CSV table of N, CA and C in Angstrom, one decimal:
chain,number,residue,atom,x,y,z
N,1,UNK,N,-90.6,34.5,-188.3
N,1,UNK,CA,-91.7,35.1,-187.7
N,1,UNK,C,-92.7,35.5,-188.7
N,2,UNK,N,-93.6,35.8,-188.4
N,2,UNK,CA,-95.3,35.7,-189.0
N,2,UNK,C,-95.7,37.1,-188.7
N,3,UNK,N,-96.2,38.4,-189.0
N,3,UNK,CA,-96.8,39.3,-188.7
N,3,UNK,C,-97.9,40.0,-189.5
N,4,UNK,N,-99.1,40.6,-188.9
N,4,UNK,CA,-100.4,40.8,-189.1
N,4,UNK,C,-100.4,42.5,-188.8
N,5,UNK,N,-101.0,43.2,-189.8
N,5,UNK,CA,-101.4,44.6,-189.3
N,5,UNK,C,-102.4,44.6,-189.9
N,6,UNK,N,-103.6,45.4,-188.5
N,6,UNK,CA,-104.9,45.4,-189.5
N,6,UNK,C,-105.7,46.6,-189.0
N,7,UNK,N,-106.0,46.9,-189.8
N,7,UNK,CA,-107.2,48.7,-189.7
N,7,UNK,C,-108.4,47.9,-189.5
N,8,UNK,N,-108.9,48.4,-188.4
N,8,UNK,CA,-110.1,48.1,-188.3
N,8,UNK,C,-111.7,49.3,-188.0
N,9,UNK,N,-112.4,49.5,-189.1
N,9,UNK,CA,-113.6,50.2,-188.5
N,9,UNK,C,-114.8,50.0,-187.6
N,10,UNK,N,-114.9,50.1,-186.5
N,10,UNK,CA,-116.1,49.9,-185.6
N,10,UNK,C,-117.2,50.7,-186.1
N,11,UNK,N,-118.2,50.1,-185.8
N,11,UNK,CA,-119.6,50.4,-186.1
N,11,UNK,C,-119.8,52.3,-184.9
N,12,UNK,N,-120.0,53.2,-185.5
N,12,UNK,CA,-120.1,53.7,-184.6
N,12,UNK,C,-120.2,54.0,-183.0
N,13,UNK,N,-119.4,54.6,-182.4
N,13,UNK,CA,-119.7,54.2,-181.3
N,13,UNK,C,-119.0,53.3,-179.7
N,14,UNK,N,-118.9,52.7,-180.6
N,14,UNK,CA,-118.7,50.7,-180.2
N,14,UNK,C,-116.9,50.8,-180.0
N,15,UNK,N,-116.0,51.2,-180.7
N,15,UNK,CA,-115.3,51.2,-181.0
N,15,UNK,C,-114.0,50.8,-179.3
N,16,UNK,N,-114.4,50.8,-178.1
N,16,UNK,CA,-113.9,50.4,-177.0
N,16,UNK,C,-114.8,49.2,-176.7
N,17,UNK,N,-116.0,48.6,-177.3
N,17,UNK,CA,-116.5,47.4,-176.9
N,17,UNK,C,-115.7,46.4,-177.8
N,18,UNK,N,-115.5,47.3,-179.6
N,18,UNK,CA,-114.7,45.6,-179.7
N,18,UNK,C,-113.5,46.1,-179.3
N,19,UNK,N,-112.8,46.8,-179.0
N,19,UNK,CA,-111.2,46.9,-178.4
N,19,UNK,C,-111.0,45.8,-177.5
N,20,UNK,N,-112.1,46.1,-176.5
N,20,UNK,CA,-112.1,45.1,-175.6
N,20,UNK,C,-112.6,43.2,-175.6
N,21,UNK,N,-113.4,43.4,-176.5
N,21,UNK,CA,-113.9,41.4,-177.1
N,21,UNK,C,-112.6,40.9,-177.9
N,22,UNK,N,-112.0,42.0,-178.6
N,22,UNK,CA,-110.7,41.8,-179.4
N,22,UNK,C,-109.4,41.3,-178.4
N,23,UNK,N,-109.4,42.3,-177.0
N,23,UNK,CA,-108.3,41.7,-176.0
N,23,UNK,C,-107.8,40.5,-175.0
N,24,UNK,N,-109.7,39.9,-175.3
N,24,UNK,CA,-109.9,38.5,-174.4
N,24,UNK,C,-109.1,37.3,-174.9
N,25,UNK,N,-108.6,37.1,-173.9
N,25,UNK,CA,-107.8,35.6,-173.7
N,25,UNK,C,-105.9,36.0,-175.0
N,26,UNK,N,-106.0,37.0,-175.1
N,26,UNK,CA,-104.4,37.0,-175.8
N,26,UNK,C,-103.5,36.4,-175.4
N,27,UNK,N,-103.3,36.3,-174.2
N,27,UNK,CA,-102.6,35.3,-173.5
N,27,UNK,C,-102.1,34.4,-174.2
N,28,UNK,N,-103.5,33.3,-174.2
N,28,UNK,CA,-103.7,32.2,-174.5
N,28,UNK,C,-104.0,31.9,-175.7
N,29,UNK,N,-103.1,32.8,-176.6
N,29,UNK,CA,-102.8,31.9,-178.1
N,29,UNK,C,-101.5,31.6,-177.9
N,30,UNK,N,-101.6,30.2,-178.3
N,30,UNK,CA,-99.5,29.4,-178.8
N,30,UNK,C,-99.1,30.0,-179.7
N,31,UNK,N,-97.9,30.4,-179.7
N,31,UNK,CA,-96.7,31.0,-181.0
N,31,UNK,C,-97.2,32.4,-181.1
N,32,UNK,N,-98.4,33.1,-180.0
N,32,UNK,CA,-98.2,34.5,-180.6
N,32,UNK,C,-97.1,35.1,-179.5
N,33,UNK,N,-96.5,35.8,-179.8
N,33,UNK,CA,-95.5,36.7,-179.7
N,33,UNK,C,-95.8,37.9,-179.1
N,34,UNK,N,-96.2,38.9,-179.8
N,34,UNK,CA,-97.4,40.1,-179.3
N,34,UNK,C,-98.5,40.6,-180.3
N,35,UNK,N,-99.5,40.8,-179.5
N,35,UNK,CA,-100.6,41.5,-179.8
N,35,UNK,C,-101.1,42.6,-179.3
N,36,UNK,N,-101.0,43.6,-180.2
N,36,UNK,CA,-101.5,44.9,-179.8
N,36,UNK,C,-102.5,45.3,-180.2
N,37,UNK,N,-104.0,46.1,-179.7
N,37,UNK,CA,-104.9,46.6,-180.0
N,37,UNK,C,-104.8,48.3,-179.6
N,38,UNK,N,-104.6,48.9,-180.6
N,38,UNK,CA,-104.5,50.6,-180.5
N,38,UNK,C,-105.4,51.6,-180.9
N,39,UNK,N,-105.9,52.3,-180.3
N,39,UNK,CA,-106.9,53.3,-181.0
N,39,UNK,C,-106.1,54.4,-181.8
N,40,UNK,N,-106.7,54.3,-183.3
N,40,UNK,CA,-106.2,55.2,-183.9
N,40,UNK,C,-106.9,56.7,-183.5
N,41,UNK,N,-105.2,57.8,-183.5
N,41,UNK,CA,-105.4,58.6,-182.1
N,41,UNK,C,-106.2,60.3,-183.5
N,42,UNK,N,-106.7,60.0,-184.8
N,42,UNK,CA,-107.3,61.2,-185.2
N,42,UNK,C,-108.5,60.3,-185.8
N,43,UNK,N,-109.0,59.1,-185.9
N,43,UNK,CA,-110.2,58.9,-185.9
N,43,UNK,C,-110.8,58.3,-184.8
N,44,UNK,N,-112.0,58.6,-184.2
N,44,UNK,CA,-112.5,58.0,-183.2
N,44,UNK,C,-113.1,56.4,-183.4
N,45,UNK,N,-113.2,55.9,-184.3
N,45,UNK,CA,-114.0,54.9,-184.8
N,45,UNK,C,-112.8,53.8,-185.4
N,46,UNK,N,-111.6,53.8,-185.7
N,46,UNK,CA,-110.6,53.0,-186.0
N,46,UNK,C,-109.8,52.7,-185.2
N,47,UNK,N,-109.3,50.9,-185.1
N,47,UNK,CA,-108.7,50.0,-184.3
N,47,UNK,C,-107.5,49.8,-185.3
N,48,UNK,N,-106.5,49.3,-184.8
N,48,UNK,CA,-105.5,49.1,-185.4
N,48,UNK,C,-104.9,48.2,-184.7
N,49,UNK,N,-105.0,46.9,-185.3
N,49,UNK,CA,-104.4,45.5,-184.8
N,49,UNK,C,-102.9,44.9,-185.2
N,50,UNK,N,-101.8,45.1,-184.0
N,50,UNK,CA,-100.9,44.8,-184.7
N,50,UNK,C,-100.1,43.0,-183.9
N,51,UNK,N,-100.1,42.3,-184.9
N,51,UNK,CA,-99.6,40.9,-184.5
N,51,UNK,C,-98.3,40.5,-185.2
N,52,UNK,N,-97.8,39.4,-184.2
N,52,UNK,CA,-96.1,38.7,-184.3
N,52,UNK,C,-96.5,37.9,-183.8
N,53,UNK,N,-96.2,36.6,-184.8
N,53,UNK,CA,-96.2,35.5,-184.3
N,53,UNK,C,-94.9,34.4,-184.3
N,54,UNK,N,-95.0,33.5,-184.2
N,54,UNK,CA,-93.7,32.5,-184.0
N,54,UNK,C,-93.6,32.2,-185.5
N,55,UNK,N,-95.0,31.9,-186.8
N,55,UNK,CA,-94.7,31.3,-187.8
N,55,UNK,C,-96.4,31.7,-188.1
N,56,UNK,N,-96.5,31.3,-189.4
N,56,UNK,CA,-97.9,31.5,-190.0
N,56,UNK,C,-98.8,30.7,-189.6
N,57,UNK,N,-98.0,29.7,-189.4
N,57,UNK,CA,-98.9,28.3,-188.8
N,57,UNK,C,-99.4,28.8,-187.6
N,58,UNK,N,-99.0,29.2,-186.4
N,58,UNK,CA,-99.1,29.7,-185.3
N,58,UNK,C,-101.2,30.3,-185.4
N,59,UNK,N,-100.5,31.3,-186.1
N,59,UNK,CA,-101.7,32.3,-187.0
N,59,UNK,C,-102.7,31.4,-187.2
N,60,UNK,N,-102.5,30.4,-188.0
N,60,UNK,CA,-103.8,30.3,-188.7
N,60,UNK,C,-104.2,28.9,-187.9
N,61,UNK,N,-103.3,28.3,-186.6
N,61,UNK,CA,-104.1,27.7,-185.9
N,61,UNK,C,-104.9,28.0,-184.9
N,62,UNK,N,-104.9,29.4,-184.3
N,62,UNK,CA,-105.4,30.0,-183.5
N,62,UNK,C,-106.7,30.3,-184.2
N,63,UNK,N,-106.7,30.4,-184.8
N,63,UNK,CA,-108.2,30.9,-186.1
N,63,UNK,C,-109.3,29.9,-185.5
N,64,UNK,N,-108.7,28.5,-184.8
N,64,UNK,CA,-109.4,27.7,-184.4
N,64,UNK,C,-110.0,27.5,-183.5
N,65,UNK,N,-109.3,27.9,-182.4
N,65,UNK,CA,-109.4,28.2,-180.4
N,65,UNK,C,-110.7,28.5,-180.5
N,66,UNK,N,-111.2,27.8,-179.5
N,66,UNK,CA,-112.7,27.9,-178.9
N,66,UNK,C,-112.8,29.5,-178.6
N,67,UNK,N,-112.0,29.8,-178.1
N,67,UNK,CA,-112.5,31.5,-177.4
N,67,UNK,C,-112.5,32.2,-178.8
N,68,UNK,N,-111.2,32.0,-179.4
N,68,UNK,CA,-111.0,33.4,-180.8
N,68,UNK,C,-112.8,32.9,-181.4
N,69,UNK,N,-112.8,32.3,-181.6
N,69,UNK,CA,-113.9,31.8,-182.5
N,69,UNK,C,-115.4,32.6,-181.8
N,70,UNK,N,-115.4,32.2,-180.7
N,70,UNK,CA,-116.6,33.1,-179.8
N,70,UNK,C,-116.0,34.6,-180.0
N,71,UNK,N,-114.8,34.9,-179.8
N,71,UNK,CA,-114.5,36.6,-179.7
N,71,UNK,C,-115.0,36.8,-181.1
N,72,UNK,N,-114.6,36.1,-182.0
N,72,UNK,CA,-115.2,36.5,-183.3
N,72,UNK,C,-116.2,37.2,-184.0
N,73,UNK,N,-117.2,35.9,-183.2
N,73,UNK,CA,-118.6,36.0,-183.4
N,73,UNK,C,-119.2,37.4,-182.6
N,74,UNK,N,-118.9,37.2,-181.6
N,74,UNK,CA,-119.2,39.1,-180.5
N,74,UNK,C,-118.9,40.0,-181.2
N,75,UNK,N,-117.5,39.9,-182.3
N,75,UNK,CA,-117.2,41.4,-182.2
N,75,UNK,C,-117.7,41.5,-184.0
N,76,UNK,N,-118.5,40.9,-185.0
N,76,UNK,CA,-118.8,41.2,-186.1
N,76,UNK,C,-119.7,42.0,-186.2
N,77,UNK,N,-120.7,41.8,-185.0
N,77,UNK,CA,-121.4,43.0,-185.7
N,77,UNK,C,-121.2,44.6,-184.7
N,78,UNK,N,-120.0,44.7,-184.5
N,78,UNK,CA,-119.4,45.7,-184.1
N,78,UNK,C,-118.3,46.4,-185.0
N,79,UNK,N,-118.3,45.5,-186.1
N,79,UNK,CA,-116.6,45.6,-187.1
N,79,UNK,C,-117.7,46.3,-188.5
N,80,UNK,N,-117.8,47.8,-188.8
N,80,UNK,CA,-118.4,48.5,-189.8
N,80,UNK,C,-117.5,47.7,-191.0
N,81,UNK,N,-116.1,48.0,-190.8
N,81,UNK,CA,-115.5,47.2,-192.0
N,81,UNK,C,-114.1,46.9,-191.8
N,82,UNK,N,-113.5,46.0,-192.2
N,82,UNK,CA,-111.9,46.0,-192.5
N,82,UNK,C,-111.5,47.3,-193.7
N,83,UNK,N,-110.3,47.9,-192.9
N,83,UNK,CA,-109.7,48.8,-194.1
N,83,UNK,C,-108.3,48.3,-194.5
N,84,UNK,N,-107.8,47.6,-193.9
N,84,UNK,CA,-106.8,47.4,-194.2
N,84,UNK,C,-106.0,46.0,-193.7
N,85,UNK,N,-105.4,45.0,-194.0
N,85,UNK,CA,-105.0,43.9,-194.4
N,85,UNK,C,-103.1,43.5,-194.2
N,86,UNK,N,-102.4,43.8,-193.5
N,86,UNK,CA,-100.8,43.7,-194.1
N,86,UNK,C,-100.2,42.4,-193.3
N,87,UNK,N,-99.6,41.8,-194.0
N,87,UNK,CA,-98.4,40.7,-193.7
N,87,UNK,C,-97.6,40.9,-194.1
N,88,UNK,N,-96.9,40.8,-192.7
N,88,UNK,CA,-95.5,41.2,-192.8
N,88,UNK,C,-94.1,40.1,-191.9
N,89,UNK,N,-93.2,40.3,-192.2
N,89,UNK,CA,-92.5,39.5,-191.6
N,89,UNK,C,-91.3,40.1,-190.7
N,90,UNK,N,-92.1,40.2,-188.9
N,90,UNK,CA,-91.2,41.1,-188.3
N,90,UNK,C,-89.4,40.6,-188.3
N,91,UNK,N,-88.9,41.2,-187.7
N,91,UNK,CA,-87.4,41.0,-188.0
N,91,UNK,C,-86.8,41.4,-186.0
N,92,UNK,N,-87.5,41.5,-185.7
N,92,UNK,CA,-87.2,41.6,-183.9
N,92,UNK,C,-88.1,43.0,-183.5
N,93,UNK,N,-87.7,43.6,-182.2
N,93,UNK,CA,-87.9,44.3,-181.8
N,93,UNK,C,-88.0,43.9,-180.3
N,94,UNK,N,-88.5,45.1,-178.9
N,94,UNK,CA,-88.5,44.9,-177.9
N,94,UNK,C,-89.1,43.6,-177.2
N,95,UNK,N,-89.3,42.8,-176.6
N,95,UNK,CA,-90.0,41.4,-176.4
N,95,UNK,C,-89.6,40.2,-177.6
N,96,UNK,N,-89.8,40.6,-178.5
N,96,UNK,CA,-89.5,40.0,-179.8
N,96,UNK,C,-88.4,39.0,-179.9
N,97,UNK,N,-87.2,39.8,-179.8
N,97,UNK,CA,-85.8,38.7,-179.7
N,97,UNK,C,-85.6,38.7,-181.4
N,98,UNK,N,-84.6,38.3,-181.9
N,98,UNK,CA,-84.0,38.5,-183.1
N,98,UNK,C,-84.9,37.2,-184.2
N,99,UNK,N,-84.9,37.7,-186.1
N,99,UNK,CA,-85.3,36.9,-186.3
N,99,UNK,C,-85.3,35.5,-186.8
């Protein structure tokens, strides 16, 4: 398995508009596993994106999907900045199944 943690800052404000352009079509990526979008609960302006995927490949083919590509573009100028970056490699959990 393949996993992604990511801090994200919204442009003031905004921070439930990209929650939400961020949530569209999750479903419908192959080999993801889960994706979570959380509001971090003592700043009001930080997202915290946490992904599991089937393999890295998975990841970096979805980079390509017609929708992520449009959600992309919606939500940049909503994204004040990336704070944080982590790959990781989950080992199971609830839904997950062993690794």
């Amino acid at each position: 398995m393949y996993g992604v943690i990511g801090k994200m800052r919204a442009v003031a404000g905004r921070r439930d508009d990209l929650a939400t352009i961020l949530l569209e079509g999750v479903s419908q990526m192959p080999g993801c596993l889960s994706y979570v979008v959380a509001k971090d609960a003592s700043d009001a302006e930080v997202l915290w994106v946490t992904e599991a995927w089937d393999g890295k490949d998975s990841h970096a083919a979805s980079l390509s999907l017609p929708f992520v590509n449009d959600a992309i573009a919606r939500a940049k100028p909503l994204i004040a900045a990336f704070e944080q970056y982590i790959e990781t490699t989950p080992v199971g959990g609830h839904g997950l199944g062993g690794a």
